[in-house]
Structure formats: structure tokens, C-alpha cells
Amino acid sequence: MANSSRHPMTPLVPPKYVTDIYTTEEEKLLFDVVRNNGPWQLTVAHHFTSAEEYMAVSGPKDLDPSVKLELSDLLTPTFRGYLGNYGVAYEQEAHDIYFSRKLLDMIKGMHGAQYAVPHTFLFNLRPPAHSFDAGHFDGASWRGINLNNTPLWLISVMAKSGLFDRWSVKAGQVIAYYYDSAIDGGFTYWPDGPDLPPRRFAPPFWNSGLLTDNEKMYHRGEANGPRDRRKVRGLQLNSLIAGEGDDEWVIRNDGTEIARYHNADMRFLFHYSAHVFDDRADLTQYLEHTDDLTIETALNMLIDDMRSRGVSFEEPTDPLVDRTFISIANQAYAMAPAEYPQEAPLDRVGAA
């Protein structure tokens, strides 16, 4: 890891509180898409195939490597859908918001950049739920490597290693929160690095949030809703949620209902991200792929670096899914927040 007084997982620009992010018309459009265009998968189902992959991204600082977890142990009813990604609007109703001049200018402005390209536009929706997320940072991008072609666990380890900065792509996010309750459900973030005390964005909130650099900042969505309703019995990796009528949300397994909620029970966020480029040369290098990083090069660099650190392991035949290798890489570059707000302690598997 590069020697610096600045922690590598510290945002390039401090987060800024913002309000009135979307117009009334935009809000209606976005919520109509979420309600009518489902069903939507669990967030975990989008990104992970094993507990080791999850822990490489969101595991606690005091993770005990002898404790063997399965992905099913870490499930919470947190669902996700994508409105757009990588310059393409997936949900056509959201096309104009995905290419919003306002949002792009906000992100360009935070970095003082000349150009911006829309990247990920997603939403999370969640009824009362625990949060086993010990703190994470969003999936970073490098020229040639991003969430569209690389597993999230590897992206997380790459970012923590500090080995790949010469290929990094700057990004920023506008995150709007919607949770009309004061029963937990806030947002914890570590703007000064994970080793220093966190800050907390407390609910209730509505169409307010952060202009931020979440690819360089640890953060977490806190547990929310009445504590006795946070566990969904029968929740599976293939569980889906969909809107029903004007006010209800239903979770189903293979068409069988396992839980039902009202709007007032739900916590939502809309997460907009863009890549930014300082000048035309920076943009051209990205668009024309003249200096791209490959997954093979990244893995070889990590393997060489771990061996130089004295980490002993057998090189796997398929490192992208090898659970033992993923666990070893995570331990080699272990990093996580050191403390949590008193109002929002970390939920522990088995203790929730």
C-alpha cells in the first residue's frame, strides 16, 4: 500500500449534504418504476456467490477466519434494481433522469472535472431489516475493470491494496434517501477514513442525501424499522419483492408470499453515479482503451504482492470463485471501520 498520511479509503472530496434532489415529477416517475416494473432481486443476489465474497466487501474488522458462514446466514430483505448502467438507461421511463444535466454537473463540480459520463443508477428498497454490513465502499472502476466485468469482491480487494491507482477512474455519487421514520434506518459514513470516528446522517429524510465520493469512503445503511419485524422467515437468495396495488410490497419465493408491507414500512434510496474526467486527454484514454488494466494482470499483481508480504497460499485454478483464495486475499488486505455510532451498532450474525 502506498505510503501516505492520507488513508487510501478517504474521499477525494468531503461529502456534502444536499436537499430537493429530484423534482416532484421525477420522484413520481422513479417511484412508479420501482412499484410497477418489478419484481426485484436481493442486493446480495446481484453481487455475491459465497460468504467469503460478501466478507471481502462488507466484513467486520474483527472477523474470525475460523468461523465458517454461508451466504444464507447473511441475507437481509434488502432489494435492488438498476435504472441504468454504463451509459445505457435500462428503464426507459428514467432515461432523462439518467442523463440529467443537474446530476452530472453536481458530480463534475465536486471534482472540478471537465467531462462526465453517467454510470450506475440504482435503487434500494427495504422493509424493516437487520444490517450485517460492517461498512463498505462502492465498487470502484479502473480503465478496463469495473463492476460490469469483474466480481465485486475482487474490486474491493484491489481498492484496498492500493496497487492500481494509475488506472483509476474518478467518480462521484448523488444519493437520495427516503425513510419517513425515526426508528433507526440512518446512514453511517467514515469521511476521514475507517480508522477514525464515523458520522451519521439520521432519519427521517425525504429527497435529501449526499453528494459524495462513495468509491473512496466507507459507509453503511443502518438497520431500520421495528426490531421485532426485522427478520423475514423463509428469506432465500432467490426471494423477490414487488409492488402490489398503491400501498403494499410483497416478498415471494417462487410465487409464494412470505411477507407483506405498507409504504410506511419501507426505506428507499436512489443512487446515481457518474465517471468524471479532468480533460479531453483523460477522457480519450478511457474511451479508446489505450491503457487498460485486465483481470489477469490485476490478479497476477495481487498474487505477487501477497507473496512479497509472506502470505502463503496455493495458487488457485479459478481464483475468481475459489472460496479459500478469496478468504486469503481478504485477510491479506483486511480493512474495515473501527467503530460505529452508539445509536447504530453493528448487527452480528447469530446475535440479531
Coordinates of C-alpha atoms in Angstrom, one line a residue, residues 60-308:
P60 CA -16.2 -6.5 10.2
K61 CA -12.7 -5.6 11.3
D62 CA -12.6 -8.4 13.9
L63 CA -13.6 -11.1 11.5
D64 CA -12.7 -14.5 12.9
P65 CA -11.4 -16.6 9.9
S66 CA -12.2 -19.8 11.8
V67 CA -16.0 -19.1 11.7
K68 CA -17.4 -20.5 8.6
L69 CA -20.5 -18.8 7.3
E70 CA -22.7 -19.4 4.3
L71 CA -24.3 -16.7 2.2
S72 CA -27.7 -17.7 3.5
D73 CA -26.5 -16.6 7.0
L74 CA -26.1 -13.0 5.8
L75 CA -29.3 -12.4 4.0
T76 CA -31.5 -9.4 4.9
P77 CA -34.6 -8.2 3.0
T78 CA -32.6 -5.5 1.1
F79 CA -33.6 -5.4 -2.6
R80 CA -32.0 -3.7 -5.6
G81 CA -32.8 -2.7 -9.1
Y82 CA -31.0 -0.9 -11.8
L83 CA -32.4 2.1 -13.7
G84 CA -29.3 2.5 -15.9
N85 CA -25.7 1.4 -16.1
Y86 CA -22.6 2.1 -18.1
G87 CA -24.2 4.8 -20.3
V88 CA -27.4 2.9 -21.0
A89 CA -30.9 3.6 -19.5
Y90 CA -32.3 0.2 -18.6
E91 CA -35.7 1.6 -17.6
Q92 CA -36.8 3.9 -20.4
E93 CA -39.0 5.9 -18.2
A94 CA -35.9 7.1 -16.3
H95 CA -33.9 8.0 -19.5
D96 CA -34.0 11.7 -19.0
I97 CA -33.0 11.5 -15.3
Y98 CA -30.2 9.1 -16.1
F99 CA -28.7 11.8 -18.4
S100 CA -29.7 14.7 -16.1
R101 CA -27.6 17.8 -16.6
K102 CA -28.2 18.8 -13.0
L103 CA -26.8 15.5 -11.6
L104 CA -23.9 15.4 -14.0
D105 CA -22.9 19.0 -13.2
M106 CA -23.1 18.3 -9.5
I107 CA -20.6 15.4 -9.8
K108 CA -18.3 17.3 -12.3
G109 CA -18.4 20.2 -9.9
M110 CA -17.3 18.2 -6.9
H111 CA -14.1 17.2 -8.7
G112 CA -13.6 20.2 -10.9
A113 CA -13.7 17.9 -13.9
Q114 CA -14.5 18.9 -17.5
Y115 CA -16.4 15.8 -18.6
A116 CA -18.8 13.3 -17.0
V117 CA -20.3 10.0 -18.2
P118 CA -23.4 8.5 -16.5
H119 CA -22.5 5.3 -14.8
T120 CA -24.6 3.4 -12.3
F121 CA -28.2 4.4 -11.5
L122 CA -29.8 2.1 -9.0
F123 CA -32.3 2.0 -6.2
N124 CA -32.5 0.0 -2.9
L125 CA -35.8 -0.8 -1.2
R126 CA -36.0 -2.4 2.2
P127 CA -38.7 -3.2 4.8
P128 CA -37.7 -3.5 8.4
A129 CA -34.3 -5.3 8.4
H130 CA -31.1 -6.0 10.2
S131 CA -27.8 -4.8 8.7
F132 CA -24.9 -7.2 8.7
D133 CA -22.9 -4.7 6.5
A134 CA -20.0 -3.7 8.7
G135 CA -19.2 -0.9 6.3
H136 CA -18.2 -0.9 2.6
F137 CA -17.2 1.4 -0.2
D138 CA -18.8 1.3 -3.6
G139 CA -17.3 -0.7 -6.4
A140 CA -14.5 1.3 -7.9
S141 CA -13.6 1.5 -11.6
W142 CA -10.3 1.3 -13.3
R143 CA -9.6 1.6 -17.0
G144 CA -10.6 -1.8 -18.3
I145 CA -12.0 -3.1 -15.0
N146 CA -15.4 -2.3 -13.4
L147 CA -18.5 -4.0 -11.9
N148 CA -19.7 -5.0 -15.4
N149 CA -16.8 -7.4 -16.0
T150 CA -15.3 -8.1 -12.6
P151 CA -16.7 -9.6 -9.3
L152 CA -17.3 -7.1 -6.6
W153 CA -15.1 -9.0 -4.1
L154 CA -12.1 -8.6 -6.4
I155 CA -12.8 -4.9 -6.9
S156 CA -12.9 -4.4 -3.2
V157 CA -9.6 -6.2 -2.6
M158 CA -8.0 -4.3 -5.4
A159 CA -9.1 -0.9 -4.0
K160 CA -7.8 -1.8 -0.5
S161 CA -4.5 -3.0 -1.9
G162 CA -3.6 0.5 -3.3
L163 CA -1.8 -1.2 -6.2
F164 CA -3.9 0.1 -9.1
D165 CA -4.1 3.9 -8.7
R166 CA -2.5 4.6 -12.1
W167 CA -5.6 3.1 -13.9
S168 CA -8.2 4.5 -11.6
V169 CA -11.3 6.4 -12.9
K170 CA -12.7 9.2 -10.8
A171 CA -16.4 9.0 -9.8
G172 CA -19.0 10.7 -7.7
Q173 CA -22.5 9.9 -6.5
V174 CA -25.7 11.7 -5.7
I175 CA -27.7 9.6 -3.2
A176 CA -31.2 10.5 -2.3
Y177 CA -32.8 8.8 0.8
Y178 CA -36.5 8.3 1.6
Y179 CA -37.4 7.0 5.0
D180 CA -40.2 8.7 6.9
S181 CA -39.4 7.2 10.3
A182 CA -37.1 7.8 13.2
I183 CA -36.8 4.1 14.0
D184 CA -33.1 3.6 13.2
G185 CA -32.5 3.5 9.4
G186 CA -29.8 6.1 9.1
F187 CA -26.6 6.3 7.1
T188 CA -23.2 5.9 8.8
Y189 CA -20.2 7.1 6.9
W190 CA -16.4 7.5 7.6
P191 CA -15.3 10.6 5.7
D192 CA -11.9 10.7 7.5
G193 CA -11.1 7.0 6.9
P194 CA -12.3 3.8 8.5
D195 CA -9.8 4.1 11.5
L196 CA -11.3 7.4 12.7
P197 CA -14.8 8.0 14.2
P198 CA -17.8 7.9 11.8
R199 CA -20.5 10.4 11.2
R200 CA -24.2 9.7 10.9
F201 CA -26.9 11.0 8.6
A202 CA -30.0 10.5 10.7
P203 CA -33.6 10.0 9.6
P204 CA -36.3 10.9 8.9
F205 CA -35.3 12.0 5.5
W206 CA -37.1 12.6 2.2
N207 CA -35.4 13.5 -1.1
S208 CA -32.3 14.5 0.8
G209 CA -28.9 12.9 1.0
L210 CA -25.3 13.3 -0.1
L211 CA -23.1 14.4 -2.9
T212 CA -20.2 12.1 -2.2
D213 CA -17.3 10.0 -3.3
N214 CA -18.5 6.7 -2.0
E215 CA -16.0 4.7 -4.0
K216 CA -13.4 6.2 -1.6
M217 CA -15.4 6.3 1.5
Y218 CA -16.6 3.6 3.9
H219 CA -20.3 3.8 4.6
R220 CA -23.3 1.6 5.5
G221 CA -27.1 1.6 5.5
E222 CA -28.1 1.0 9.1
A223 CA -30.7 -1.5 10.3
N224 CA -34.2 0.0 10.2
G225 CA -37.8 -0.5 11.3
P226 CA -39.3 -2.1 14.4
R227 CA -36.8 -4.5 15.9
D228 CA -39.3 -7.3 16.2
R229 CA -40.1 -7.2 12.5
R230 CA -36.5 -7.2 11.1
K231 CA -36.2 -10.9 10.4
V232 CA -38.1 -12.4 7.4
R233 CA -38.7 -16.0 7.9
G234 CA -38.1 -18.1 4.8
L235 CA -36.0 -15.4 3.1
Q236 CA -33.9 -17.0 0.3
L237 CA -31.3 -15.9 -2.2
N238 CA -33.9 -16.1 -4.9
S239 CA -36.6 -14.1 -3.0
L240 CA -38.2 -11.3 -4.9
I241 CA -40.1 -8.2 -3.9
A242 CA -42.8 -6.4 -6.0
G243 CA -45.2 -3.6 -5.5
E244 CA -48.9 -4.6 -5.2
G245 CA -51.7 -2.0 -5.5
D246 CA -50.9 1.5 -4.5
D247 CA -49.5 0.9 -1.0
E248 CA -48.2 -2.6 -0.5
W249 CA -45.0 -4.5 -1.1
V250 CA -44.8 -8.3 -1.2
I251 CA -41.9 -10.7 -0.9
R252 CA -42.3 -14.0 -2.6
N253 CA -40.3 -17.2 -3.0
D254 CA -41.2 -18.9 -6.4
G255 CA -44.6 -17.1 -6.3
T256 CA -45.4 -17.9 -2.7
E257 CA -45.9 -14.9 -0.4
I258 CA -43.7 -14.8 2.7
A259 CA -44.1 -11.2 3.8
R260 CA -46.1 -8.1 3.1
Y261 CA -45.5 -4.4 4.0
H262 CA -47.0 -1.0 3.5
N263 CA -45.3 2.1 2.1
A264 CA -44.8 3.5 5.6
D265 CA -42.7 0.4 6.5
M266 CA -40.2 1.0 3.7
R267 CA -36.8 2.6 3.4
F268 CA -35.7 3.7 -0.2
L269 CA -32.7 5.2 -1.8
F270 CA -31.8 6.3 -5.3
H271 CA -28.1 6.1 -6.1
Y272 CA -26.8 8.0 -9.1
S273 CA -23.2 7.7 -10.1
A274 CA -21.0 9.2 -12.9
H275 CA -17.5 8.8 -14.0
V276 CA -15.6 12.1 -14.5
F277 CA -12.6 13.1 -16.5
D278 CA -10.3 16.1 -15.9
D279 CA -9.7 16.9 -19.6
R280 CA -10.1 15.6 -23.1
A281 CA -6.9 13.5 -22.9
D282 CA -8.1 11.8 -19.8
L283 CA -11.5 11.0 -21.4
T284 CA -9.9 9.8 -24.7
Q285 CA -7.6 7.4 -22.8
Y286 CA -10.7 5.9 -21.2
L287 CA -12.9 5.7 -24.3
E288 CA -10.2 4.4 -26.6
H289 CA -8.8 1.8 -24.2
T290 CA -5.2 2.8 -24.8
D291 CA -4.1 1.9 -21.3
D292 CA -6.5 -0.6 -19.9
L293 CA -6.0 -2.9 -16.9
T294 CA -7.0 -6.6 -17.3
I295 CA -8.3 -9.0 -14.7
E296 CA -5.4 -11.3 -15.4
T297 CA -2.9 -8.5 -14.8
A298 CA -4.7 -7.5 -11.7
L299 CA -4.8 -11.0 -10.2
N300 CA -1.1 -11.5 -11.0
M301 CA -0.2 -8.2 -9.3
L302 CA -2.2 -9.2 -6.2
I303 CA -0.6 -12.7 -6.1
D304 CA 2.9 -11.2 -6.5
D305 CA 2.2 -8.6 -3.8
M306 CA 0.8 -11.2 -1.4
R307 CA 3.8 -13.4 -1.8
S308 CA 6.1 -10.4 -1.3

